[in-house]
Short mmCIF file of C-alpha atoms and ligand atoms in Angstrom, two decimals:
data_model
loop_
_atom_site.label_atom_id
_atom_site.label_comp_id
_atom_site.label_asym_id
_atom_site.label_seq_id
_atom_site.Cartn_x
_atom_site.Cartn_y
_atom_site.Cartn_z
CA UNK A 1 -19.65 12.05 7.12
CA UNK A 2 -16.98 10.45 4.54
CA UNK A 3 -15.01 12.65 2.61
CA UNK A 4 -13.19 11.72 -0.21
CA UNK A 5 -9.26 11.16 0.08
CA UNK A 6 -8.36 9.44 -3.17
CA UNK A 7 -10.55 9.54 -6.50
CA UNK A 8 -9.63 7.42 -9.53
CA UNK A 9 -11.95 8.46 -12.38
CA UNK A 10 -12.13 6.18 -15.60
CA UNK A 11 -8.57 5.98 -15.28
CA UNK A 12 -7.12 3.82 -17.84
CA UNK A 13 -3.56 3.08 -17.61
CA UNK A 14 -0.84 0.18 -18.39
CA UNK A 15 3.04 -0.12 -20.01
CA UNK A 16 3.70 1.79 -23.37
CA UNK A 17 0.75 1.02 -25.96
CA UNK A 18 -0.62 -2.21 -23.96
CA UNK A 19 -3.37 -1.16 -21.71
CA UNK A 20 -3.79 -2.88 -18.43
CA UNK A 21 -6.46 -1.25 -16.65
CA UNK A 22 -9.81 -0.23 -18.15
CA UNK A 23 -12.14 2.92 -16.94
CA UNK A 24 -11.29 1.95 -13.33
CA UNK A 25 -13.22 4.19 -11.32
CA UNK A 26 -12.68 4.37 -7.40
CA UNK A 27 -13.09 6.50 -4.50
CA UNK A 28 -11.34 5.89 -1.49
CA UNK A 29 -12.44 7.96 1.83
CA UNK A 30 -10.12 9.20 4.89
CA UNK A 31 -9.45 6.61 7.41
CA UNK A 32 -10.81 3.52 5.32
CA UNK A 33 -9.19 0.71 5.27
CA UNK A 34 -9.73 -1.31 2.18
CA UNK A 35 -8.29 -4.12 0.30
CA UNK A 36 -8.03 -4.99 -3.82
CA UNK A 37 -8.39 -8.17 -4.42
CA UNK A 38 -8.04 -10.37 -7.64
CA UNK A 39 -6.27 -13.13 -9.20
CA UNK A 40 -2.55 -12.97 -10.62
CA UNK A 41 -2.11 -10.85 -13.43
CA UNK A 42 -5.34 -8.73 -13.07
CA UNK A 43 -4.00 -5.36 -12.87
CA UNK A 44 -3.54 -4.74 -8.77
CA UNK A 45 -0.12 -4.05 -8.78
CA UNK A 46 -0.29 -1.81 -12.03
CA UNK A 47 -3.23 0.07 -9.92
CA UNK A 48 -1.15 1.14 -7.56
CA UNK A 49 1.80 1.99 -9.68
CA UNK A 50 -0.47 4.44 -11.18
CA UNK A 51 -1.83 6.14 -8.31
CA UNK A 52 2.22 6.59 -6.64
CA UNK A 53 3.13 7.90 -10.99
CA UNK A 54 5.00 4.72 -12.03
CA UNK A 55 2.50 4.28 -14.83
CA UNK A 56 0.84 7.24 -16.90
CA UNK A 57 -2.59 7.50 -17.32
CA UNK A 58 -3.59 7.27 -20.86
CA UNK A 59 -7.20 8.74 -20.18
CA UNK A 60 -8.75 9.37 -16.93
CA UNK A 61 -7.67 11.75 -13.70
CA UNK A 62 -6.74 11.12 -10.20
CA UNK A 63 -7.67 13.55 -7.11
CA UNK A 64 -6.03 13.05 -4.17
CA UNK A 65 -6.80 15.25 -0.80
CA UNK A 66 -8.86 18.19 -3.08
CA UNK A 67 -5.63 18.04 -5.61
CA UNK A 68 -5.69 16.76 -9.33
CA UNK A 69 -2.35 14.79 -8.78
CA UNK A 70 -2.61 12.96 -12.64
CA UNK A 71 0.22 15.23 -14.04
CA UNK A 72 2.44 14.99 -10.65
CA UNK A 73 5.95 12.84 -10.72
CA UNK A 74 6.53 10.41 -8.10
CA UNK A 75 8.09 12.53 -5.42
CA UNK A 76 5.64 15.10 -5.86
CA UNK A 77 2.96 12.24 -4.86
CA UNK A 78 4.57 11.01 -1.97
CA UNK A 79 5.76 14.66 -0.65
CA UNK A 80 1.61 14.94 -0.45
CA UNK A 81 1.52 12.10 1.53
CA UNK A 82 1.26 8.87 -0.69
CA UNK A 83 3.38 5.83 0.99
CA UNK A 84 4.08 2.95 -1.71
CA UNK A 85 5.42 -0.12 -0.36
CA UNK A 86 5.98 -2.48 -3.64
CA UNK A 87 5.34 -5.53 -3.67
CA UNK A 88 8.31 -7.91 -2.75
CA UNK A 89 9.31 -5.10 -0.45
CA UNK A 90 12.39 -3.48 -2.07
CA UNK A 91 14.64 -2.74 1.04
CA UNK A 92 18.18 -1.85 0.76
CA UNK A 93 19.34 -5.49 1.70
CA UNK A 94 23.29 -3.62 2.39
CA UNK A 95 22.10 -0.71 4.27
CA UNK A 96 21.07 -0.85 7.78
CA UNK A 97 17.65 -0.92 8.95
CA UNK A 98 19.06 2.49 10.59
CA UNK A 99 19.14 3.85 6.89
CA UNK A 100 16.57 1.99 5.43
CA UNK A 101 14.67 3.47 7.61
CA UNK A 102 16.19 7.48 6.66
CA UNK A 103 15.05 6.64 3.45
CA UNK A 104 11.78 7.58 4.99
CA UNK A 105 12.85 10.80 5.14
CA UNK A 106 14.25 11.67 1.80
CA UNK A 107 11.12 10.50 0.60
CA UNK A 108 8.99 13.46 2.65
CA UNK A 109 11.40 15.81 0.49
CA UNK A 110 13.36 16.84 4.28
CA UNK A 111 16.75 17.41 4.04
CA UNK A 112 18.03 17.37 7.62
CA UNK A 113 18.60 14.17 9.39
CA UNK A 114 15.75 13.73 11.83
CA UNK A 115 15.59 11.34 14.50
CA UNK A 116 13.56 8.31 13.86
CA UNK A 117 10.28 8.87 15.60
CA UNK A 118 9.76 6.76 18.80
CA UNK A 119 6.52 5.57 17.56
CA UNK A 120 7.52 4.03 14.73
CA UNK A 121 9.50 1.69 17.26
CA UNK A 122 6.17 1.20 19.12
CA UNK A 123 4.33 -0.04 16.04
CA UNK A 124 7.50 -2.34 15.36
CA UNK A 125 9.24 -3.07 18.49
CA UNK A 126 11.48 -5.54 16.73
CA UNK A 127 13.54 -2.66 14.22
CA UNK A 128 14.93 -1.34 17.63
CA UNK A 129 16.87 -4.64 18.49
CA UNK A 130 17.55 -4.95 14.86
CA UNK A 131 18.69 -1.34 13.89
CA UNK A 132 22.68 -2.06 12.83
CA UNK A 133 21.71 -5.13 11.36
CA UNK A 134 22.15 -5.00 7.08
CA UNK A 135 18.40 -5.17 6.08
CA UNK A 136 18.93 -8.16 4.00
CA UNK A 137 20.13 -10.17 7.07
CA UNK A 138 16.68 -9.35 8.75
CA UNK A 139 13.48 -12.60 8.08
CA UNK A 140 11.21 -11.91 4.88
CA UNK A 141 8.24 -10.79 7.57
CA UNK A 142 10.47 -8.51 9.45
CA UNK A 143 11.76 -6.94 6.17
CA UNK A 144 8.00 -6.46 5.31
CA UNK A 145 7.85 -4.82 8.94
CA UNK A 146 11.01 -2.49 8.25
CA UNK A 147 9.24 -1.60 4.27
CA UNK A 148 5.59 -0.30 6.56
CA UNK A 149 7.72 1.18 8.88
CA UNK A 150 9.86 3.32 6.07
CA UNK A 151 6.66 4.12 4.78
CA UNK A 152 5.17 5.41 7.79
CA UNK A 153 8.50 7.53 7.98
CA UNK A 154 6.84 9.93 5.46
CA UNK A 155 3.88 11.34 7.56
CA UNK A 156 1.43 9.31 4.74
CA UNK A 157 -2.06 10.07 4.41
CA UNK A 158 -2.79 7.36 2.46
CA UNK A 159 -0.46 3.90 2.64
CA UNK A 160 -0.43 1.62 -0.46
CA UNK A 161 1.03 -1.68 0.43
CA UNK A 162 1.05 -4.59 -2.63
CA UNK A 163 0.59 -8.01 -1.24
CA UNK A 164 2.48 -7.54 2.47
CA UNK A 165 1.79 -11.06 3.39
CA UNK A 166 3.15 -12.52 0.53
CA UNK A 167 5.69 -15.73 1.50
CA UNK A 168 5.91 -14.45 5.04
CA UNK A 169 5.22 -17.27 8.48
CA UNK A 170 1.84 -16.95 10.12
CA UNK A 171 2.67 -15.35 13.30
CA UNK A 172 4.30 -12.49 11.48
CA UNK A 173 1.29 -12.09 9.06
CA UNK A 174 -0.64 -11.84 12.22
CA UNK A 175 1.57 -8.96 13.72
CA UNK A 176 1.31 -7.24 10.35
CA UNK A 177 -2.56 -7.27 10.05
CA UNK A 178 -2.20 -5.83 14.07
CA UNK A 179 -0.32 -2.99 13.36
CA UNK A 180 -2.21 -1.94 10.00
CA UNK A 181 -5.53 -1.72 12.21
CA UNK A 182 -3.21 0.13 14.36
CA UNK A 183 -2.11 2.32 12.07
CA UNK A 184 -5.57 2.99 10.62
CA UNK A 185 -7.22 3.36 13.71
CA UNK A 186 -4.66 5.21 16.10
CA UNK A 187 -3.29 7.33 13.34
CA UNK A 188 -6.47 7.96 11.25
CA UNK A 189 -4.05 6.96 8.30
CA UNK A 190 -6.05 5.45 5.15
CA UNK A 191 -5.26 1.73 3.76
CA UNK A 192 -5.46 0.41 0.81
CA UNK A 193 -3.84 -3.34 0.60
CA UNK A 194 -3.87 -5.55 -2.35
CA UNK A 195 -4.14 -8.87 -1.05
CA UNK A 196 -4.87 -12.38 -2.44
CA UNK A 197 -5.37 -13.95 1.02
CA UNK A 198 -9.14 -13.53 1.58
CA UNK A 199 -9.28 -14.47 4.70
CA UNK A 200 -6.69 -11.72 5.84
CA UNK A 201 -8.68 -9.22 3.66
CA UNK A 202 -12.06 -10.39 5.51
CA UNK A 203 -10.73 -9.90 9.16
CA UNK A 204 -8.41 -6.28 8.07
CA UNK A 205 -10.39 -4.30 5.62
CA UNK A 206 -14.00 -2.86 5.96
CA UNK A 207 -14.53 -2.49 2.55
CA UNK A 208 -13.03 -4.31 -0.63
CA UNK A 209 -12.66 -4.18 -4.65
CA UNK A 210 -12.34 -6.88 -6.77
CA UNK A 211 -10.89 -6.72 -10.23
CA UNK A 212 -10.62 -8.69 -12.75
CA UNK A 213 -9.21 -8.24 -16.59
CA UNK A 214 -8.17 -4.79 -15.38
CA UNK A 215 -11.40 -3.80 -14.40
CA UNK A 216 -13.20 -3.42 -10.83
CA UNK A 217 -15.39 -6.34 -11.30
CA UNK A 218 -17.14 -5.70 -7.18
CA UNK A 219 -17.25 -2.90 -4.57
CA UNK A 220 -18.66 -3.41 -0.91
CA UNK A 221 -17.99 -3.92 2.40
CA UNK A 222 -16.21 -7.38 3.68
CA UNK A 223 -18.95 -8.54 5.02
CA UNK A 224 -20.92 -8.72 1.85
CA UNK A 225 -17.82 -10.85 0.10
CA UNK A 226 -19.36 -13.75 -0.21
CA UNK A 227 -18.68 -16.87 -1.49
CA UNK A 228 -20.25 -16.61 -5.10
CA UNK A 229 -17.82 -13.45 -5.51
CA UNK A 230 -15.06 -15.50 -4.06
CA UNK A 231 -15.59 -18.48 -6.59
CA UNK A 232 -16.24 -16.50 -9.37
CA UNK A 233 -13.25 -13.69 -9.59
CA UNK A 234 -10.70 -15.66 -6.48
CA UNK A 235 -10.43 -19.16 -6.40
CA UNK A 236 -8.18 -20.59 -9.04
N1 ATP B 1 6.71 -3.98 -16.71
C1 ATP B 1 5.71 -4.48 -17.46
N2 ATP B 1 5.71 -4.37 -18.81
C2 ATP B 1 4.70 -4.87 -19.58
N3 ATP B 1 3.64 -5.52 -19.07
C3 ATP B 1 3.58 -5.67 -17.73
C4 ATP B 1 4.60 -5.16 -16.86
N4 ATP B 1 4.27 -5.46 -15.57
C5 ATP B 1 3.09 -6.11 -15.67
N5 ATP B 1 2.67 -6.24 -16.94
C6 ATP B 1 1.42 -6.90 -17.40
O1 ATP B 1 0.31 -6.18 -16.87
C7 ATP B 1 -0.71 -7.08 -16.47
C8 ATP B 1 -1.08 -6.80 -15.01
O2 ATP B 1 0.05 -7.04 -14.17
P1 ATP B 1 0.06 -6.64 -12.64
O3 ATP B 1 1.45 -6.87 -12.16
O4 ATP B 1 -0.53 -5.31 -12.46
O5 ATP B 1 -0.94 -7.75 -12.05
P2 ATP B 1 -1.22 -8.18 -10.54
O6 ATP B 1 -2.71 -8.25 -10.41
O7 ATP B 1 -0.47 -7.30 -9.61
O8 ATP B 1 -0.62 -9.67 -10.50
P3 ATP B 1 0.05 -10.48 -9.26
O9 ATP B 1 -1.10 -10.95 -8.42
O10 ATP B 1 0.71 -11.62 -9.93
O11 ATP B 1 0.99 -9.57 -8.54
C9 ATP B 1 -0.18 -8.49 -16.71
O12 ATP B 1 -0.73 -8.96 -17.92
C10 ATP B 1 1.31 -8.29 -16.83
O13 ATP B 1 1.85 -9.24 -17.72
MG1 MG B 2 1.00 -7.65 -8.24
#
């Protein structure tokens, strides 16, 4: 049985009078693990900016875990258990990955300082040898690993992460798409990635969207993203 986590419903959305997405309607169920995928410009990042409350809806609703969230600010959303990490990752370069990482904690809404929980440092084994080091010293894939693991700080339900392979090595984009499935899987926490790599998408997420002009243009599961699709709304 899937129950619904997140419902988007005709949700149109964008910045002051300029639409950017159009009647986007989406349901996301616990523990899926799914990937948006388009070309630049479409609308992904502006998707998820309106789920987390950095855009209003002009028309539509959102539901999120039985709750209509479309009136809720930003740290109302991620008290309930929405994790946002932004695209470019938007660490604290001069803070520590010590308090990078408390940022996790404001974000929950707790006020006392909390030990960092040993399993984030088993999902990213790395921030432990790293955790005095000023985040911006730290490579642009282990930054991206310090951004999840802030996230994950928060006790999510849901994790929204915009484009976490962008400009980062191989081997690092490989430890990334590890501890996602680990997350998903171990965890039971739900996914949603925007990504513009397919071939990342293909081997992470069970099920996809593809938009295009704002719109979700396809809906499956990965292994029905074929080609055709590929050509038509991917390839530049
Ligand atoms: N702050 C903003 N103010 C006004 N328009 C914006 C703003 N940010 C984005 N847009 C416009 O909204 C549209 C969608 O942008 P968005 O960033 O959501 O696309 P995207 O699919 O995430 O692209 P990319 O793959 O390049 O990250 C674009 O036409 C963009 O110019
Ligand atoms: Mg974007």
């Amino acid at each position: 049985m899937s129950t619904p986590l997140l419902e988007l419903k005709n949700v149109t959305a964008g910045y002051g009078q300029t639409p950017v997405l159009f009647n986007v309607d989406m349901t996301i169920n616990e523990g899926d693990m799914v990937c948006l995928l388009g070309r630049n410009g479409v609308g992904k990042t502006t998707l998820l900016r309106s789920i987390i409350g950095l855009n209003k809806l002009s028309q539509g609703s959102l539901v999120f875990n039985n709750k209509n969230i479309t009136k809720f600010p930003t740290f109302k959303r991620a008290r309930y258990g929405i994790a946002y990490i932004p695209q470019g990752r938007e660490i604290i370069p001069y803070l520590s990955v010590l308090d990078n990482l408390k940022l996790g904690f404001t974000a929950s809404g707790s006020k006392k300082t909390k030990r960092i929980p040993l399993e984030i440092f088993e999902f990213f084994p790395m921030l432990k040898e790293h955790l005095n080091r000023q985040g911006g010293l730290l490579s642009g894939g282990q930054q991206q690993q310090l951004a999840i693991a802030r996230g994950l700080m928060c006790n999510p339900k849901v994790m929204l992460l915009d484009e976490p392979t962008e400009g980062i090595q191989p081997s690092i984009v490989q430890e990334i798409e590890d501890t996602l499935k680990r997350i998903n899987q171990e965890k039971g926490i739900t996914v949603i990635v925007v990504e513009q790599k397919i071939d990342f998408a293909r081997q992470l997420a069970q099920r996809f969207f593809i938009m295009d002009k704002g719109a979700i243009m396809a809906r499956g599961n990965t292994s029905a993203l074929s080609d055709d699709l590929v050509n038509q709304y991917l390839t530049v």
